[in-house]
Coordinates of C-alpha atoms in Angstrom, one line a residue:
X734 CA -8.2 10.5 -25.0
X735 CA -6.5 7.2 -23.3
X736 CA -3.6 8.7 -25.6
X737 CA -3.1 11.3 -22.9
X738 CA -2.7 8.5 -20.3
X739 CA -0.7 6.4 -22.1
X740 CA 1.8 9.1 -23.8
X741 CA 3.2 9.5 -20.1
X742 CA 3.5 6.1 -19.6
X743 CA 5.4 5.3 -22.6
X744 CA 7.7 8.3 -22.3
X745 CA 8.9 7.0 -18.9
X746 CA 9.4 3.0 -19.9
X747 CA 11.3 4.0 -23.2
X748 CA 13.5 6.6 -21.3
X749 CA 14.2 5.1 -18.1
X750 CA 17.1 2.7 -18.9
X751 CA 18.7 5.3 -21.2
X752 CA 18.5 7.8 -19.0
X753 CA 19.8 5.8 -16.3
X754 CA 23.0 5.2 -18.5
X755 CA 23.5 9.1 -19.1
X756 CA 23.4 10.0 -15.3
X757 CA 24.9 7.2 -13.6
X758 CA 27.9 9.1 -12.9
X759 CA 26.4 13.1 -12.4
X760 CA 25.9 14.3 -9.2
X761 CA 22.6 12.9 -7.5
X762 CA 21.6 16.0 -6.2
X763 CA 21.7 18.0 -9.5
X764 CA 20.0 15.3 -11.6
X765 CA 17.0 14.9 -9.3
X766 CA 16.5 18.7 -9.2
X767 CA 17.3 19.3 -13.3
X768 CA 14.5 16.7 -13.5
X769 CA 11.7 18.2 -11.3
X770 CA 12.4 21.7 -13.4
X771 CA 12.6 19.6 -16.6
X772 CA 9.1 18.0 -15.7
X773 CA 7.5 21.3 -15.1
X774 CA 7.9 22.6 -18.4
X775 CA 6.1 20.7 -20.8
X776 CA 3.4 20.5 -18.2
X777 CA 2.5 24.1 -18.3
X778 CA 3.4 23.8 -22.3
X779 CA 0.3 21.4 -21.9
X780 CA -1.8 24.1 -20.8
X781 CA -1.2 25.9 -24.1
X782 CA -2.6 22.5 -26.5
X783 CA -4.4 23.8 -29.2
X784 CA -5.1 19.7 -30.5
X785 CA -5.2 16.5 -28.9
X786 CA -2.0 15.5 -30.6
X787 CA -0.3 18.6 -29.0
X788 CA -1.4 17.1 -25.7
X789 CA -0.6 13.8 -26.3
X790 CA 3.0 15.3 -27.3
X791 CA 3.6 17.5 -24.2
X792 CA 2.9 14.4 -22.1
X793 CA 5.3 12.0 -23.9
X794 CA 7.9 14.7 -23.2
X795 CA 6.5 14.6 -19.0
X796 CA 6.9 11.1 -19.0
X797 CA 10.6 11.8 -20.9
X798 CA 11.7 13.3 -18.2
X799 CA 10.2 11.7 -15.0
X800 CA 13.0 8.9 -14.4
X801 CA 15.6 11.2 -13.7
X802 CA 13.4 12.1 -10.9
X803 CA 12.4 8.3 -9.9
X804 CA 15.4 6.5 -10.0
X805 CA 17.9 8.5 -9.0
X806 CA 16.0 9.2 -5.5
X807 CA 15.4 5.3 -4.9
X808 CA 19.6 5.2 -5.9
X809 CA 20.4 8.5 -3.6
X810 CA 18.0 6.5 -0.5
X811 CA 20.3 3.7 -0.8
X812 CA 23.5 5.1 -0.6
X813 CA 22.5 7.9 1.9
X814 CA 20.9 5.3 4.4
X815 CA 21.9 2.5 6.0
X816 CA 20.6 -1.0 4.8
X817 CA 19.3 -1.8 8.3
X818 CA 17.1 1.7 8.2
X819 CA 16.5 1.6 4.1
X820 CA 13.3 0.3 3.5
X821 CA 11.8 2.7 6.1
X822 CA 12.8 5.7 4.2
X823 CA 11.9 4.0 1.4
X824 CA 8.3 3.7 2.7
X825 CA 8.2 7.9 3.4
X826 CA 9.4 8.2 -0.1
X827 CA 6.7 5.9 -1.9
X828 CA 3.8 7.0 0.8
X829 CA 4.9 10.7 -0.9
X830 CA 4.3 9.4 -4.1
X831 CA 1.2 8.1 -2.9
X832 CA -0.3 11.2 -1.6
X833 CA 1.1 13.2 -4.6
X834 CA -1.2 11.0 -6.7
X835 CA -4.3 11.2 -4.9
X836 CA -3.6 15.1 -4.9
X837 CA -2.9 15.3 -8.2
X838 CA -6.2 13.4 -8.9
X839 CA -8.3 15.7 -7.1
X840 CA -6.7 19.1 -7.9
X841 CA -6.9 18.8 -11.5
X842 CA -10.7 17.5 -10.8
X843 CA -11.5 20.2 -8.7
X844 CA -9.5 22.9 -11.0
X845 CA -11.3 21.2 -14.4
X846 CA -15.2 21.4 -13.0
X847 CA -14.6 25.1 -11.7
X848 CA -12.1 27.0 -14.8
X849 CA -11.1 24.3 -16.9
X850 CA -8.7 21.5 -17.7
X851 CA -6.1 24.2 -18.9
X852 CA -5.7 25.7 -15.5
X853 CA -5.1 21.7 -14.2
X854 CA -2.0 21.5 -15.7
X855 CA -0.6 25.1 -14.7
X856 CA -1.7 24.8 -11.1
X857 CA 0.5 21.6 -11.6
X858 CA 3.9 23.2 -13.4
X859 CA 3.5 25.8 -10.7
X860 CA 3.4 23.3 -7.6
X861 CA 6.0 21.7 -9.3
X862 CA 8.1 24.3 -9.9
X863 CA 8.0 24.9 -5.9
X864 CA 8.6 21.4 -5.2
X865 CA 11.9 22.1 -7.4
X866 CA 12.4 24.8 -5.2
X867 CA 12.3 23.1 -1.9
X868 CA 14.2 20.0 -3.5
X869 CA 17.3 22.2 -4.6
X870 CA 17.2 24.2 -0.9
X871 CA 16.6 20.7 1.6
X872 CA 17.8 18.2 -0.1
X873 CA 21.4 17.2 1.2
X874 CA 24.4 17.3 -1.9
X875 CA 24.7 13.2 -0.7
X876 CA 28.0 11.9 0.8
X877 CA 27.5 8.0 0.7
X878 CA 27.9 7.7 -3.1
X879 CA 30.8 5.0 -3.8
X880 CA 33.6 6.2 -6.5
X881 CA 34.4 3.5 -9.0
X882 CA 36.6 3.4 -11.9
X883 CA 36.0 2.5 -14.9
X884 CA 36.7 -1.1 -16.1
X885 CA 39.5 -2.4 -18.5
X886 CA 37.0 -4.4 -20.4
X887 CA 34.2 -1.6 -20.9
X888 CA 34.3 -1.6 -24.4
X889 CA 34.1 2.5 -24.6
X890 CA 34.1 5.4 -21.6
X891 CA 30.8 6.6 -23.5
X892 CA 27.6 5.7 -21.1
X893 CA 25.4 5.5 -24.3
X894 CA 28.3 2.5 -25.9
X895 CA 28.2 1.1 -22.5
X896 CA 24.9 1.2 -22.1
X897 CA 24.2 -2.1 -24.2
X898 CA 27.1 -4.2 -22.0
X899 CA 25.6 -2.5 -18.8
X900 CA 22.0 -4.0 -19.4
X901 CA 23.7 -7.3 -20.3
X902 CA 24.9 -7.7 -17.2
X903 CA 22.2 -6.5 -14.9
X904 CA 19.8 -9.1 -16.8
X905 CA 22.3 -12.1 -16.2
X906 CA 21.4 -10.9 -12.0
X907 CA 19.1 -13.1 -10.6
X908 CA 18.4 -11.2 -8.2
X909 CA 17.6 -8.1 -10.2
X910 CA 15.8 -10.2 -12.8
X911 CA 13.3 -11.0 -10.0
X912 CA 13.1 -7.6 -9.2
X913 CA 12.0 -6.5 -12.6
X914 CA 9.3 -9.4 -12.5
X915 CA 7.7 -8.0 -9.0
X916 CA 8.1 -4.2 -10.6
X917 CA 5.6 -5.1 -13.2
X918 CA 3.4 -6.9 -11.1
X919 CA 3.0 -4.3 -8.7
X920 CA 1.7 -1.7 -10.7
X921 CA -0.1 -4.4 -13.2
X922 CA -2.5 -5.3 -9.9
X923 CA -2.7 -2.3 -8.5
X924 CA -4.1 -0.6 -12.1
X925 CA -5.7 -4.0 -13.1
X926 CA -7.9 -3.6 -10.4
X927 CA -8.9 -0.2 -10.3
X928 CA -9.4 0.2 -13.9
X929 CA -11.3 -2.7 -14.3
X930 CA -13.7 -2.8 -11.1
X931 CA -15.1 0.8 -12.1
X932 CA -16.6 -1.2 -15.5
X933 CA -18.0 -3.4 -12.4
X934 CA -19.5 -0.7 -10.0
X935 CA -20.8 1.2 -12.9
X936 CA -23.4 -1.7 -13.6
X937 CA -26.4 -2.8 -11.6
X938 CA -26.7 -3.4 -8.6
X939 CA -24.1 -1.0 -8.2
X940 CA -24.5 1.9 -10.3
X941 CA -22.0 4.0 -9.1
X942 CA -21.7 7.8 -11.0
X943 CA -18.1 8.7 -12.1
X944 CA -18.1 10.8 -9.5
X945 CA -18.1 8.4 -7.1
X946 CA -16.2 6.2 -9.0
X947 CA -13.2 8.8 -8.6
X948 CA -13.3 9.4 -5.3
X949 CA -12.4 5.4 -4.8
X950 CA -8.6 7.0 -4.4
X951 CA -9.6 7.9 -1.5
X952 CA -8.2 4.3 -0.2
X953 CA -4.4 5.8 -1.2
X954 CA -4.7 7.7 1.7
X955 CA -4.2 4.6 4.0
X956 CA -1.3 3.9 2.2
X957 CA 0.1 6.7 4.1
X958 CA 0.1 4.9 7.5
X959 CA 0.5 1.8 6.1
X960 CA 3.5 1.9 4.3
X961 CA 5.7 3.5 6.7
X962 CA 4.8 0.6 9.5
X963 CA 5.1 -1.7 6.5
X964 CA 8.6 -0.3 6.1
X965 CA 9.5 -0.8 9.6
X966 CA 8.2 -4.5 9.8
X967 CA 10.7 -5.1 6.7
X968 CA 13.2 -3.8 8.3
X969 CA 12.9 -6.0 11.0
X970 CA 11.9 -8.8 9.6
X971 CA 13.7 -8.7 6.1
X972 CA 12.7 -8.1 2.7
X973 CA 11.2 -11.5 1.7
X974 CA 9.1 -11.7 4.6
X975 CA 8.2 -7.6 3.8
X976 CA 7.0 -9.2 0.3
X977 CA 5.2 -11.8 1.0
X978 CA 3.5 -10.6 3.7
X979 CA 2.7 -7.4 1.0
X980 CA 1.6 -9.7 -1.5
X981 CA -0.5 -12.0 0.5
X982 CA -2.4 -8.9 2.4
X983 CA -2.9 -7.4 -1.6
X984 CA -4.7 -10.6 -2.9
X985 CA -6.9 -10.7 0.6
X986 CA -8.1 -7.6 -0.5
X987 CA -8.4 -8.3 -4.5
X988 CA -10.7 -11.7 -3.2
X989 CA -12.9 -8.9 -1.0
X990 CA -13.5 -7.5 -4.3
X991 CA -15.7 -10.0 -5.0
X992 CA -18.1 -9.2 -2.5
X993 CA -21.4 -8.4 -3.0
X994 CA -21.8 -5.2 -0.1
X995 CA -19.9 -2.3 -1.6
X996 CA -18.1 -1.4 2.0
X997 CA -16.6 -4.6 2.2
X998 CA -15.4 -4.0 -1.8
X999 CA -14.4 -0.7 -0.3
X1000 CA -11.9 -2.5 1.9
X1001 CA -10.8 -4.9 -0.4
X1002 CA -9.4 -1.8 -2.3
X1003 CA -8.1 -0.4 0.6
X1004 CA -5.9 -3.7 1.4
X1005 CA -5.2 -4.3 -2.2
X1006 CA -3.4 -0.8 -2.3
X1007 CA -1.7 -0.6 1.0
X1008 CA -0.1 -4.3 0.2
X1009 CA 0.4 -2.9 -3.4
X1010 CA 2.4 0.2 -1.5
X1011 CA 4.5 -2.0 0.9
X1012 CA 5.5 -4.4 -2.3
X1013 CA 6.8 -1.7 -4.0
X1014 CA 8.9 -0.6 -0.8
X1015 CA 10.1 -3.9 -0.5
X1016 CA 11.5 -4.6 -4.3
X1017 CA 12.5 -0.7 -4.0
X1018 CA 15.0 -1.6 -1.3
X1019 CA 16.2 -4.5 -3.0
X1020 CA 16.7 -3.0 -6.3
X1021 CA 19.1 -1.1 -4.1
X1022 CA 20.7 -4.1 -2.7
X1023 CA 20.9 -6.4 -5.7
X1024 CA 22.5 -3.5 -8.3
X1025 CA 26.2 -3.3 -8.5
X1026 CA 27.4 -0.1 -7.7
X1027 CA 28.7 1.1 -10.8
X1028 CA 25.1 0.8 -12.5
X1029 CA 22.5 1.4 -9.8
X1030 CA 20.8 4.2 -11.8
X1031 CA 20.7 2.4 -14.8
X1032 CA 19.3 -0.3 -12.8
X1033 CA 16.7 1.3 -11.4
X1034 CA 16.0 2.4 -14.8
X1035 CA 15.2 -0.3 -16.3
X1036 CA 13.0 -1.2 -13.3
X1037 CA 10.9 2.0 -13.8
X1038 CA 10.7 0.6 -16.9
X1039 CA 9.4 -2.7 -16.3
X1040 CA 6.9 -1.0 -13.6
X1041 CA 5.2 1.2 -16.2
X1042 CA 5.1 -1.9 -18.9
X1043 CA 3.1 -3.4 -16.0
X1044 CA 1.1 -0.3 -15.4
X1045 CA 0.2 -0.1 -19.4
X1046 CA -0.7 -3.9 -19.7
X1047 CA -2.8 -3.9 -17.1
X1048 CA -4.8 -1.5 -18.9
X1049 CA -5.9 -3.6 -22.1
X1050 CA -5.0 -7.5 -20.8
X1051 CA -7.5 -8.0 -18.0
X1052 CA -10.0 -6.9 -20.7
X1053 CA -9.6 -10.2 -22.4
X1054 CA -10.5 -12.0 -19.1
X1055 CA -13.4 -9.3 -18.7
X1056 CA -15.3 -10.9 -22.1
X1057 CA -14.9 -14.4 -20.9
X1058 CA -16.4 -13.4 -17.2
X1059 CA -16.3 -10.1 -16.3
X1060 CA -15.0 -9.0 -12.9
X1061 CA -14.7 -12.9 -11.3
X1062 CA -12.6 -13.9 -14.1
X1063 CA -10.5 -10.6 -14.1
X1064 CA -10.4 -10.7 -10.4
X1065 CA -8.7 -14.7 -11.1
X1066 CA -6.6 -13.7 -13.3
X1067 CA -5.0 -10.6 -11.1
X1068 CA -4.6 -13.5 -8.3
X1069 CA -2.5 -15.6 -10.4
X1070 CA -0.4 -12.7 -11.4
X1071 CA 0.7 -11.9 -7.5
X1072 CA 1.2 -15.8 -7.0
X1073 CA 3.3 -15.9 -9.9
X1074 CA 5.1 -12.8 -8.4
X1075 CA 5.2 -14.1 -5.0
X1076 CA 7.1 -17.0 -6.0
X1077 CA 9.7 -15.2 -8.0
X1078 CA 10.2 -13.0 -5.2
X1079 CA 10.6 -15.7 -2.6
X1080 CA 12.7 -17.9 -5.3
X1081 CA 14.6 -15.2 -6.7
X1082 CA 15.4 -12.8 -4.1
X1083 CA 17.6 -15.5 -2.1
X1084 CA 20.8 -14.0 -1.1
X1085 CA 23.8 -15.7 -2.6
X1086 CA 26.0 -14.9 0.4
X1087 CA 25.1 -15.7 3.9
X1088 CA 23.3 -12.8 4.7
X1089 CA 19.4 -12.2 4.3
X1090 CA 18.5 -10.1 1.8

């Protein structure tokens, strides 16, 4: 059953960069939109399953077709927005994906108790499908997208025989790199912690029921207010402050964690996801700054995939820490993780010129 999980997962970090590379030049607008419709489809074909592996199938295709969705948006906020006003819209963008998640999580629960888990994933095609619909009717067509020719020494006019030169160069980008580095980390903590603490609250003195267990998502919801005045803060104060400030707040709340009164573990959560929400704003908005023009999809690309690969190890590593001693020890090792991240940030996010990124 984690197959079902996972699938999605994969699907998105093995098609990220790739598809990056095949719609780096198409028209923003029509990529996002193709995607959302494209997404749809084998989740209502999910609803149809008649094995696990057919599930496990139509959820490698979802995740196939999510970065056409992701990272083109965080490219078509960049060139649509001003730098000075870019990390607030990209704080509406990832409190949206925020809320999405936490109403994902309790439609399909709610749908699954009273019909069954078939009528989940069409209530989900469906709202999808109308989210398509309002995409393709409000979204503007975009007019801040930079033309750029194509180089003498690209090897090929092909994206898929560029492709290998293109990711080349965006790994020899310091800046970039970094960003990768904090992608991972992001979603490692912010999974590492809430897979792994439910294996805590499910044993004495705790005892939580799944039930209650799920509801813990509830704390995404703060990440709604948060993240935009996060957004703001970056903005004024810059995108390594945003970060580290985002990263310090996160581990606060991972060290709560270890708390013995369940409200207090309660905030911790809260804090570790809100800081978890504003970090991702912040190396959002420099993706957008540190990618060169003519590969700003594929860029983001390869940071969606990165992000997932964090998302999917965070999963299974922490486990490793939880034999030597349980939560404490995976609560230690999630800490060094964000200070290893913090630093990269703060080293690797200097701006070469003399402005601050």
């Amino acid at each position: 059953m984690s197959f079902t999980v996972s699938a999605a997962t994969l699907g998105v970090a093995l098609s990220a960069p790739f598809f990056g590379a095949l719609t780096e030049r198409l028209p923003r607008k029509r990529v996002i939109v193709a995607s959302l419709i494209g997404v749809t489809a084998p989740t209502l074909l999910a609803a149809t399953a008649q094995s696990i592996g057919q599930l496990i199938f139509w959820r490698f295709l979802q995740g196939i077709t999510l970065p056409g969705i992701y990272a083109v948006v965080v490219t078509y906020i960049g060139e649509e927005w001003p730098p000075e006003r870019m990390a607030l819209v990209m704080s509406f963008y990832v409190s949206g994906t925020a809320l999405g998640g936490f109403l994902g999580r309790i439609t399909s629960g709610i749908l699954a108790d009273a019909f069954s888990w078939r009528a989940s994933f069409l209530a989900i095609g469906v709202f999808g499908l109308a989210g398509a619909a309002a995409v393709a009717a409000w979204l503007p067509k975009g007019c801040g997208r930079p033309h750029h020719s194509t180089s003498v020494t690209e090897p090929a006019s092909s994206p898929l025989l560029r492709f290998p030169y293109q990711v080349q160069e965006l790994f020899r980008n310091r800046r970039l790199v970094a960003t990768f580095a904090v992608g991972f980390n992001v979603l490692f903590s912010l999974v590492g912690v809430f897979t792994w603490i439910t294996f805590h609250l499910s044993a004495p003195p705790f005892s939580l029921s799944t039930t209650i267990l799920s509801s813990l998502f509830v704390v995404y919801l703060v990440g709604l207010v948060v993240t935009p005045a996060g957004g703001f803060l970056i903005g004024l104060f810059g995108l390594r402050a945003g970060i580290a400030g985002a990263l310090v707040f996160s581990m606060i709340g991972v060290v709560l964690t270890l708390a013995s009164s369940l409200p207090v573990m309660i905030l911790g959560l809260t804090m570790l996801s809100s800081g978890v929400f504003v970090a991702q704003t912040a190396s959002q908005s420099h993706l957008r700054l540190a990618s060169p023009c003519e590969a700003r999809v594929t860029a983001a690309g390869l940071y969606l995939t990165c992000y997932y690969l964090g998302g999917t190890a965070a999963g299974s590593v922490p486990g490793l820490f939880w034999n030597l001693g349980k939560w404490p020890a995976c609560v230690a090792f999630i800490l060094a993780m964000q200070v290893i991240a913090l630093a990269i940030a703060l080293g690797g996010w200097r701006a070469p010129a003399a402005h601050d990124a």
